Short mmCIF file of C-alpha atoms and ligand atoms in Angstrom, two decimals:
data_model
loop_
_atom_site.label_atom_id
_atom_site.label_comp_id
_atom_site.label_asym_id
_atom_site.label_seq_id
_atom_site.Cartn_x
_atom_site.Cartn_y
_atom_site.Cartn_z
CA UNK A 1 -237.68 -124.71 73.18
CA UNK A 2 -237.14 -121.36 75.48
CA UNK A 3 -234.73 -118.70 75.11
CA UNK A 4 -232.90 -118.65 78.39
CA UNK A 5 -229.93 -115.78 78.07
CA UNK A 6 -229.76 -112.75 75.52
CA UNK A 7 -226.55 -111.07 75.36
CA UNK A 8 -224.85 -108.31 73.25
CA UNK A 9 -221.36 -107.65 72.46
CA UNK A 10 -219.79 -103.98 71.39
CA UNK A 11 -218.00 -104.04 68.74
CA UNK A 12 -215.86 -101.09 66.56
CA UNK A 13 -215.62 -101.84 62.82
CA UNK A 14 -213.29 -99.10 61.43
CA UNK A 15 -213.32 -98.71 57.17
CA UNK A 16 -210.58 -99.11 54.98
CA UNK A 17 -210.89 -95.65 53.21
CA UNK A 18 -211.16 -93.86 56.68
CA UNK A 19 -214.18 -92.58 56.57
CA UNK A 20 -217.29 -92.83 55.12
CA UNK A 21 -219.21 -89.66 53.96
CA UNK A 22 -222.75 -89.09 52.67
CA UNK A 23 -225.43 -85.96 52.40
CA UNK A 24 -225.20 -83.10 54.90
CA UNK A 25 -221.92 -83.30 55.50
CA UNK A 26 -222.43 -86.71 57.57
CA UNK A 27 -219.15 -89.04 58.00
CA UNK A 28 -218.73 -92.25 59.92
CA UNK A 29 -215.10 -93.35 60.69
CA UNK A 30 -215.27 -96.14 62.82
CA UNK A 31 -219.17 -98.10 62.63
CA UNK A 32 -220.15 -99.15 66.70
CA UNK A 33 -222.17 -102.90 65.56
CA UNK A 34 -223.33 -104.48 68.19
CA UNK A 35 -223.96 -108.79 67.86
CA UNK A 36 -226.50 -110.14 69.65
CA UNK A 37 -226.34 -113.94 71.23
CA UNK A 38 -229.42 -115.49 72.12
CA UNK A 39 -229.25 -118.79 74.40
CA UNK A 40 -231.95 -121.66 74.52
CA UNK A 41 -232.70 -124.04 77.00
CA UNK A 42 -231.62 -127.24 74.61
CA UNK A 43 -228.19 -125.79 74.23
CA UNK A 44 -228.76 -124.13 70.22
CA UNK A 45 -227.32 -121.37 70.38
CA UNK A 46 -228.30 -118.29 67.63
CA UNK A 47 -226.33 -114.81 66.38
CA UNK A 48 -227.62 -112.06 65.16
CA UNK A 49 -226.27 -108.38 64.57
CA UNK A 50 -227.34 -104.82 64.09
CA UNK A 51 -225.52 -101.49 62.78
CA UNK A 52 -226.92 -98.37 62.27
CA UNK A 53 -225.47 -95.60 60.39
CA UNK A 54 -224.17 -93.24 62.92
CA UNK A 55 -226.84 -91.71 65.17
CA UNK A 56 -228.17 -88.81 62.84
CA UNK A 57 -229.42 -91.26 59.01
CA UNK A 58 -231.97 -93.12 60.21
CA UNK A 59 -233.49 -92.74 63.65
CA UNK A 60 -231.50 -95.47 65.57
CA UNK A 61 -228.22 -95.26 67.65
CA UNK A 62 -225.53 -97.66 68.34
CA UNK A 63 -226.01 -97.34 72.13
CA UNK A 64 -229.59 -97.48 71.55
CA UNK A 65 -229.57 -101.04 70.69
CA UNK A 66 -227.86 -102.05 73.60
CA UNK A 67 -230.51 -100.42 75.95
CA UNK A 68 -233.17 -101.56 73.88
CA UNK A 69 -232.10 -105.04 74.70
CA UNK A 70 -231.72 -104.14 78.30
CA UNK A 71 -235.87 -103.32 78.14
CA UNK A 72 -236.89 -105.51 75.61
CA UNK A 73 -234.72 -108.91 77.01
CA UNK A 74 -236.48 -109.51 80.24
CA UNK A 75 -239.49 -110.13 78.43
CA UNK A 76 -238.46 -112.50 75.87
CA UNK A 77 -236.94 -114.88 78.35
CA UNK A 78 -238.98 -118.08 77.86
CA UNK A 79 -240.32 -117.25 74.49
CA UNK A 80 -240.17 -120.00 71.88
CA UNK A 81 -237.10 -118.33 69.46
CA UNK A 82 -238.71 -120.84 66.88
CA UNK A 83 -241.82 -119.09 66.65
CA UNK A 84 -240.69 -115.88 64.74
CA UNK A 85 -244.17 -114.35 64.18
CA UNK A 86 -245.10 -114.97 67.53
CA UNK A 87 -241.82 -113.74 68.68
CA UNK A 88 -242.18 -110.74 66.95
CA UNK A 89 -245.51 -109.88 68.24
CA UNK A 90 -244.21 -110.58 71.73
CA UNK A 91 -241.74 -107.57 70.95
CA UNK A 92 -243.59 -105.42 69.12
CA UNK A 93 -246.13 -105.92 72.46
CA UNK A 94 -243.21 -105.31 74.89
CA UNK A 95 -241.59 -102.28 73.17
CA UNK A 96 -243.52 -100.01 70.46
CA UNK A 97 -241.32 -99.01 67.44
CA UNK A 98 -237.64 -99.58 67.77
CA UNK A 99 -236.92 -101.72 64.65
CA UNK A 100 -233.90 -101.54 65.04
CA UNK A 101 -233.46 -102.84 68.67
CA UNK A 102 -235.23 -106.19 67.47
CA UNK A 103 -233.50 -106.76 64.69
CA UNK A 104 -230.59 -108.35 65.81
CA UNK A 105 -232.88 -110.55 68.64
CA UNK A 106 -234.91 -111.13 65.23
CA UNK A 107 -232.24 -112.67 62.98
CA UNK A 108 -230.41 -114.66 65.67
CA UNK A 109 -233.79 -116.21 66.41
CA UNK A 110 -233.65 -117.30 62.76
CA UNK A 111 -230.35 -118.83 63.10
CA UNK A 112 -231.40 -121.11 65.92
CA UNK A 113 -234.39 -121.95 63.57
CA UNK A 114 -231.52 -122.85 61.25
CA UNK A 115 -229.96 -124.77 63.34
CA UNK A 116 -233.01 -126.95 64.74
CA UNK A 117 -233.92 -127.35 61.10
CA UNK A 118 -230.76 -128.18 59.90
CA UNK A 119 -231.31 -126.16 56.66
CA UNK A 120 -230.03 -122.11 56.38
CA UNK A 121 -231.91 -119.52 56.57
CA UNK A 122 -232.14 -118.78 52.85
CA UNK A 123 -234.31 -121.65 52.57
CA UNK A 124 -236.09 -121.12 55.65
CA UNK A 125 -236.75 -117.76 54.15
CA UNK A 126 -238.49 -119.17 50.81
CA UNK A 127 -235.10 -120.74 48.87
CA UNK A 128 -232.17 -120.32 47.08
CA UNK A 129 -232.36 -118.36 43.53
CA UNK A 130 -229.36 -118.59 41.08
CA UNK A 131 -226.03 -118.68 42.17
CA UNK A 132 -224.74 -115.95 43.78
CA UNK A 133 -226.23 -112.44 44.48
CA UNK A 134 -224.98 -109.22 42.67
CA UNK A 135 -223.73 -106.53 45.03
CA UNK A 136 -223.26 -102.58 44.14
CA UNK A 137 -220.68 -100.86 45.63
CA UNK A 138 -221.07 -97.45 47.64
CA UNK A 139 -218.71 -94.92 46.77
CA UNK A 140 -218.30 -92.55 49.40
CA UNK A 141 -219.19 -88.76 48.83
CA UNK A 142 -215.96 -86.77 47.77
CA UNK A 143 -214.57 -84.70 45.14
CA UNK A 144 -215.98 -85.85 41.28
CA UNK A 145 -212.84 -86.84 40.51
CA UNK A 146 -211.61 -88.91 43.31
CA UNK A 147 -215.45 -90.96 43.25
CA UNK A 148 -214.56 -91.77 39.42
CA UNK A 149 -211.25 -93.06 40.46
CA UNK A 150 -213.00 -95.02 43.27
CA UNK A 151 -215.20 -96.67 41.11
CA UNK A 152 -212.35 -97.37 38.64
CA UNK A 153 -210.42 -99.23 41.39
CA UNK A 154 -213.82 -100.69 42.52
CA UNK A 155 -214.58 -102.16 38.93
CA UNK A 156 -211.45 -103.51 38.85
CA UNK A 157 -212.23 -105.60 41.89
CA UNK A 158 -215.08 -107.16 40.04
CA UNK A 159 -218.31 -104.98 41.11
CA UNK A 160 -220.55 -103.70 37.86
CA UNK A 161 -222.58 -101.45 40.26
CA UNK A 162 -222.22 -98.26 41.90
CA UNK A 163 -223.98 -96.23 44.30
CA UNK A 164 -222.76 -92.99 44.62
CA UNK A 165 -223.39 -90.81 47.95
CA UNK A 166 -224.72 -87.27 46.71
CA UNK A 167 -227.27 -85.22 48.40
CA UNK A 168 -224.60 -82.17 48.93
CA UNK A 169 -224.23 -79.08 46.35
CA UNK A 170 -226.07 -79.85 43.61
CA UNK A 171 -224.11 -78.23 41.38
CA UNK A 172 -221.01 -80.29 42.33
CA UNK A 173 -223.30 -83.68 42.30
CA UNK A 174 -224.33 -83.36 38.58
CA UNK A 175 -220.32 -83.14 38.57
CA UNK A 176 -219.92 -86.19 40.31
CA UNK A 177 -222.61 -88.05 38.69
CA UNK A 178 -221.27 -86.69 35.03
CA UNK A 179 -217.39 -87.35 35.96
CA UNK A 180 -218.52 -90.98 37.37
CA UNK A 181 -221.03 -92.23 34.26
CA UNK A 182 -218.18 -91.22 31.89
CA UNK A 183 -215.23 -94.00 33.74
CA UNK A 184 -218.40 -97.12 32.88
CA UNK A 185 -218.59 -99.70 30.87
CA UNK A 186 -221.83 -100.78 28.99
CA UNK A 187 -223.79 -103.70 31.62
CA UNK A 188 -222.97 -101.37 34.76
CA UNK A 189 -225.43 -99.69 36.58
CA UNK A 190 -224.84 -96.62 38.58
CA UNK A 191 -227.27 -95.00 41.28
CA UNK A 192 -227.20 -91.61 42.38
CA UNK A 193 -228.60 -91.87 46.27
CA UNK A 194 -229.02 -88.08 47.51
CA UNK A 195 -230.04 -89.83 51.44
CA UNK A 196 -232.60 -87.02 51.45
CA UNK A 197 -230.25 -84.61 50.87
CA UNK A 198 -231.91 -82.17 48.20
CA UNK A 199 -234.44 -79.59 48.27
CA UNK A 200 -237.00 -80.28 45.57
CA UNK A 201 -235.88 -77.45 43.60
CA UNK A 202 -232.68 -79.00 43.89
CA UNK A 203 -233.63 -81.66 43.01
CA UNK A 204 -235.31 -81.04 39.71
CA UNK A 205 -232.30 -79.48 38.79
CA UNK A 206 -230.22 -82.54 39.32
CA UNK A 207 -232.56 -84.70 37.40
CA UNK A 208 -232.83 -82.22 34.52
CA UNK A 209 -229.22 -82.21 34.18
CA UNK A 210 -228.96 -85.75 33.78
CA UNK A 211 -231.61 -86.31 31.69
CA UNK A 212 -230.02 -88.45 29.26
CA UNK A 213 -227.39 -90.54 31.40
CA UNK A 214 -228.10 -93.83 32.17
CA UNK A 215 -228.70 -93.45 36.53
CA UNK A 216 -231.22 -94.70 38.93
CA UNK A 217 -231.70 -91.79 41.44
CA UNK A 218 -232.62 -92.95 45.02
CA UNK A 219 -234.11 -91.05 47.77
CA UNK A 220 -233.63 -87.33 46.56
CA UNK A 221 -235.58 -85.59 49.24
CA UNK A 222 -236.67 -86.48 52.88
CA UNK A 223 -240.27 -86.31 52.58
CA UNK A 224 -241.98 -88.89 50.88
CA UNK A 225 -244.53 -86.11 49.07
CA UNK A 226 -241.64 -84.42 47.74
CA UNK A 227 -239.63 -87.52 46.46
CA UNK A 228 -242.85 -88.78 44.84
CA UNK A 229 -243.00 -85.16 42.79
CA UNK A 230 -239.90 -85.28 41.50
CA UNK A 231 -240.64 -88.97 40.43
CA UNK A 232 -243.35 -87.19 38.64
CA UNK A 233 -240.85 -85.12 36.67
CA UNK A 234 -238.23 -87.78 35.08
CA UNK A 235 -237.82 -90.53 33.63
CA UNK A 236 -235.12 -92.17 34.94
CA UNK A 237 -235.40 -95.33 37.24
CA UNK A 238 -236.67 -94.16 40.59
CA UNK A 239 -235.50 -96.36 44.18
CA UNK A 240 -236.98 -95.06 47.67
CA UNK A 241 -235.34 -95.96 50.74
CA UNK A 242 -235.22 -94.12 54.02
CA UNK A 243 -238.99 -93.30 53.41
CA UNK A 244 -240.22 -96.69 53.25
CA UNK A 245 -240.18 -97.98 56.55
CA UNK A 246 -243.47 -100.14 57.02
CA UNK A 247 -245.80 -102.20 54.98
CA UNK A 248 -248.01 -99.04 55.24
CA UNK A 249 -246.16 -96.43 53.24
CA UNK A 250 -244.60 -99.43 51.03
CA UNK A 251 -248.37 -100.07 50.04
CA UNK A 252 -249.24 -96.40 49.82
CA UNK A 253 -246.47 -95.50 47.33
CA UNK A 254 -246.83 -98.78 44.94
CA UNK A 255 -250.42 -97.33 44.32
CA UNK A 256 -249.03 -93.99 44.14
CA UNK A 257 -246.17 -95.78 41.19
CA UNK A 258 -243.56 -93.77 43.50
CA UNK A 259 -241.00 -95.72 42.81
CA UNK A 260 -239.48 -99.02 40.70
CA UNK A 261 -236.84 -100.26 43.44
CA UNK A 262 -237.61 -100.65 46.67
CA UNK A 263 -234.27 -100.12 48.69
CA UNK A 264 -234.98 -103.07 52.21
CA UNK A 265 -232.84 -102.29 54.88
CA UNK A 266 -233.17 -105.39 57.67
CA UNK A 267 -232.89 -103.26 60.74
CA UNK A 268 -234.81 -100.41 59.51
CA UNK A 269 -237.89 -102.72 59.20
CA UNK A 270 -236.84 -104.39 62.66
CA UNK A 271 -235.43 -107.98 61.28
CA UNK A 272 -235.37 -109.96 58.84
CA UNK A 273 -239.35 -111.89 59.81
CA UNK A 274 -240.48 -108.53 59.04
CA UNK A 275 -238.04 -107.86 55.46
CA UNK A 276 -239.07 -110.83 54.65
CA UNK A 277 -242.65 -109.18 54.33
CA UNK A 278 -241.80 -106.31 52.64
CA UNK A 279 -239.65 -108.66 50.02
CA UNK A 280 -242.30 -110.70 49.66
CA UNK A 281 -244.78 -108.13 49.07
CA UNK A 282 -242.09 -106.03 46.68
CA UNK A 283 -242.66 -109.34 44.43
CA UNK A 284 -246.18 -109.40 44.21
CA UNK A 285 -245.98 -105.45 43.24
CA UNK A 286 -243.64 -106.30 40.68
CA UNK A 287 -241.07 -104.21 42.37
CA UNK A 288 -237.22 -104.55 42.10
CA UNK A 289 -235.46 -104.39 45.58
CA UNK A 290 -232.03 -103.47 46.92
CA UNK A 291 -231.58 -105.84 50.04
CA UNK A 292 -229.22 -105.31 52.78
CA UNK A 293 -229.19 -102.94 55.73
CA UNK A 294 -227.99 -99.82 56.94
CA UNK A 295 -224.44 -101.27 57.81
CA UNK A 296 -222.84 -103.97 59.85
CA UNK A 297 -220.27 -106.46 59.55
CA UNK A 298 -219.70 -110.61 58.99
CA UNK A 299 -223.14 -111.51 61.04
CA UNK A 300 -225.09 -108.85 59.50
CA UNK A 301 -223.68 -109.52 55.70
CA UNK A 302 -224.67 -113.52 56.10
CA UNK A 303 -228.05 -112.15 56.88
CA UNK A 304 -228.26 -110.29 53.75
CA UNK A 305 -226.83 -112.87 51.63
CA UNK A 306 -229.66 -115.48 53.10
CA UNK A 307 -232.34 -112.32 52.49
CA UNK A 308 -231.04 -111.59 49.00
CA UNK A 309 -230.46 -115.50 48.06
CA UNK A 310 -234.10 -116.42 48.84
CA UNK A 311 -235.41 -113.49 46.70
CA UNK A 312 -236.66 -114.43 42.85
CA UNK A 313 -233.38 -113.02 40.42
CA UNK A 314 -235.49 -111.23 38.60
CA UNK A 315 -236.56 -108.95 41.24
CA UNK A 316 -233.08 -107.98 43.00
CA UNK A 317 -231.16 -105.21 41.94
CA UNK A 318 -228.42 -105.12 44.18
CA UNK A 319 -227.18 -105.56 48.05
CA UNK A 320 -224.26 -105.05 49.69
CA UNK A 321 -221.37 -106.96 51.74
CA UNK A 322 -220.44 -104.56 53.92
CA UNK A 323 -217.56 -107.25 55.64
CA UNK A 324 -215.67 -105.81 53.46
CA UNK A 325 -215.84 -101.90 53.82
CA UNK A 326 -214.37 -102.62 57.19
CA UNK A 327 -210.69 -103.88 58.97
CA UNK A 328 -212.32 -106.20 61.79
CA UNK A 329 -213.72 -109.61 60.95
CA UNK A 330 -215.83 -110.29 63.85
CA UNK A 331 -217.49 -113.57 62.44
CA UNK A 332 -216.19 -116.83 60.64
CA UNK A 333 -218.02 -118.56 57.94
CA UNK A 334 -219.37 -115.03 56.55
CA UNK A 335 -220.13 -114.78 52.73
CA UNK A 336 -217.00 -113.47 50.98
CA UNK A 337 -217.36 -111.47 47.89
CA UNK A 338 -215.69 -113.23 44.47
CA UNK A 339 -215.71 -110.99 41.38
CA UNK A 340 -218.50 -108.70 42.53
CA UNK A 341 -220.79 -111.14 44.02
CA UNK A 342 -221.70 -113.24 47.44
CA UNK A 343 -223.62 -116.24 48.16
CA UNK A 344 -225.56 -117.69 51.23
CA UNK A 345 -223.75 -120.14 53.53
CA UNK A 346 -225.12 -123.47 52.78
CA UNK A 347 -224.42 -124.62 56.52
CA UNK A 348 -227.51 -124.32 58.91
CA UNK A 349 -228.92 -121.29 60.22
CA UNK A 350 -227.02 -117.93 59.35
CA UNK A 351 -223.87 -120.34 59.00
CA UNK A 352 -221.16 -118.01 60.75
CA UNK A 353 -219.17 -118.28 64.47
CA UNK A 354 -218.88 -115.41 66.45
CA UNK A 355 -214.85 -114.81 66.80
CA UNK A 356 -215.19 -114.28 70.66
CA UNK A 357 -211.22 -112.90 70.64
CA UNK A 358 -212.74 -110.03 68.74
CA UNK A 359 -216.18 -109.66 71.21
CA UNK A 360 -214.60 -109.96 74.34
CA UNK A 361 -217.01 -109.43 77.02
CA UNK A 362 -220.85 -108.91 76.89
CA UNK A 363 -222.26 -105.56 78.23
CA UNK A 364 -225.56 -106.47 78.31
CA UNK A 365 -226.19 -109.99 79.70
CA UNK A 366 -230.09 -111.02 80.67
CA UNK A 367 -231.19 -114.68 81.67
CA UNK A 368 -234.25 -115.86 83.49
CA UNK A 369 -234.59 -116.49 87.31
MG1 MG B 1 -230.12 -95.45 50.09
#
């Protein structure tokens, strides 16, 4: 089997609150996803999709992707999509670093492995644990008040866990953090994610503050020096993120005990071959894991719902469905949340259909020849 075509389609997912906010004063109103269609010469056809958080949280842009795939396409024309390691390699060969510009050629390869399988992903990906996966919802930095009502009206909808964006004024975070962990009810779990947002001393302020609430804090500083010192100075459940990007510094801070949760975003570690690494590994180190990615919509929430579903219960703490932060389906057969949770499609491969009324034309279209 040979990949014949790769295209990718632009697509604006706005949010139902308006906008979304985190540290620094950074606020996405409308995400720019872009799905990726690979063709193969037998006719199986696979999707995959990629979203990155604005241009400024992790470093990947929307437009970036598209030109990525303009460089990186070329080259995978003839390539087995079957063959993910090898496919992979081909990439990382073709075009050093990127993650995020594979990612979506990545997990549409996976679908068509799906497909020619007959089997999803989930159990392509090492099978199907429990039921249904928990998800945590992110609550979207604003006043403390108005995130407390948010995750009132969010627990009413069925989720138990909360994120909450911080990583501004300290001062007004402990507020948040305080006027949120007062609105829950025992079994929820909230998480305080600063997205690098603190200074240290800022830091060790926060965490001194809240030193006998019940909150995981995530990610507190940028570097990963000074978010493994203020590990050293609390107690309370520790989750990096933006830091860990590569089985390197994932090693590197399990023997450094620099965190309990590992937070796996599929397109910051380029796809879900190479997630599927770090989750594995994450187990062995007897390390919980958040799994999703840094945002997307129906193609890129079946992916995480095949990641999380194939991951041991015991070891996931949370993911995310972000098709339903936003207004635009863009996908059918996409996990849809019910009382807080999601589950993997059961159909082969990712198990969704592109809704091409939604697409409309490719702007980057590569085939062989
Ligand atoms: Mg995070």
């Amino acid at each position: 089997m040979e990949i014949t075509r790769i295209r990718a389609f632009q697509v604006n997912l706005p949010l139902y609150e308006g906008s979304y906010n985190w540290s620094g004063g950074q606020s996405v109103s409308v995400f720019d996803s872009t799905v990726i269609e690979v063709q193969t010469d037998e006719g199986i056809v696979g999707y995959g999709e990629a979203c990155p958080l604005g241009p400024a949280y992790l470093p990947a842009y929307a437009a970036g992707i598209r030109t990525g795939i303009l460089e990186l396409a070329p080259r995978l024309i003839g390539e087995d999509p079957r063959q993910l390691v090898a496919l992979n390699r081909r990439m990382d060969a073709v075009l050093k670093g990127h993650p995020y510009v594979k990612s979506g050629i990545d997990m549409a390869c996976w679908d068509i492995l799906g497909k020619v399988t007959g089997v999803p992903v989930c159990l392509l990906l090492g099978g199907r644990f429990g039921d249904e996966v928990v998800l945590y919802r992110a609550i979207s930095q604003e006043a403390p008040d108005v995130m407390a009502r948010r995750v009132s009206e969010y627990r009413a909808e069925g989720y138990r866990r909360f994120q909450l964006k911080v990583g501004g004024d300290p001062d007004i975070d402990i507020e948040r953090i305080k006027a949120v962990a007062a609105v829950l009810k025992p079994g929820d779990r909230l998480v305080a994610d600063a997205n690098t947002g603190w200074l240290p001393h800022d830091a060790l302020r926060v965490v001194r503050a809240l030193r006998d609430l019940d909150v995981y804090i995530e990610q507190p500083c940028a570097r990963y020096e000074d978010c493994r010192t203020i590990r050293q100075h609390t107690d309370h459940p520790f989750i990096l993120d933006e830091v860990i990007d590569s089985v390197e510094v994932l090693l590197r801070a399990s023997a450094d005990r620099a965190m309990d949760v590992v937070n796996i975003k599929i397109s910051k570690l380029g796809g879900l071959t190479k997630a599927r690494q770090v989750r594995d590994l994450c187990v062995t180190l007897g390390l919980g894991m958040t799994l999703e990615d840094s945002w997307g919509g129906d193609i890129v929430t079946a992916a995480i719902a095949h990641l999380a579903h194939s991951t041991p219960e015991e070891y996931r703490f949370t993911s995310t469905d972000f098709n339903s932060y936003v207004t635009v389906s863009i996908a059918d057969g996409a996990p849809k949340r019910v009382a807080g949770t999601m589950s993997a499609s059961t159909a082969p491969g990712l198990g969704v259909l592109p809704r091409w009324d939604v697409l409309g034309q490719a702007v980057v279209d590569v085939s062989g020849g």
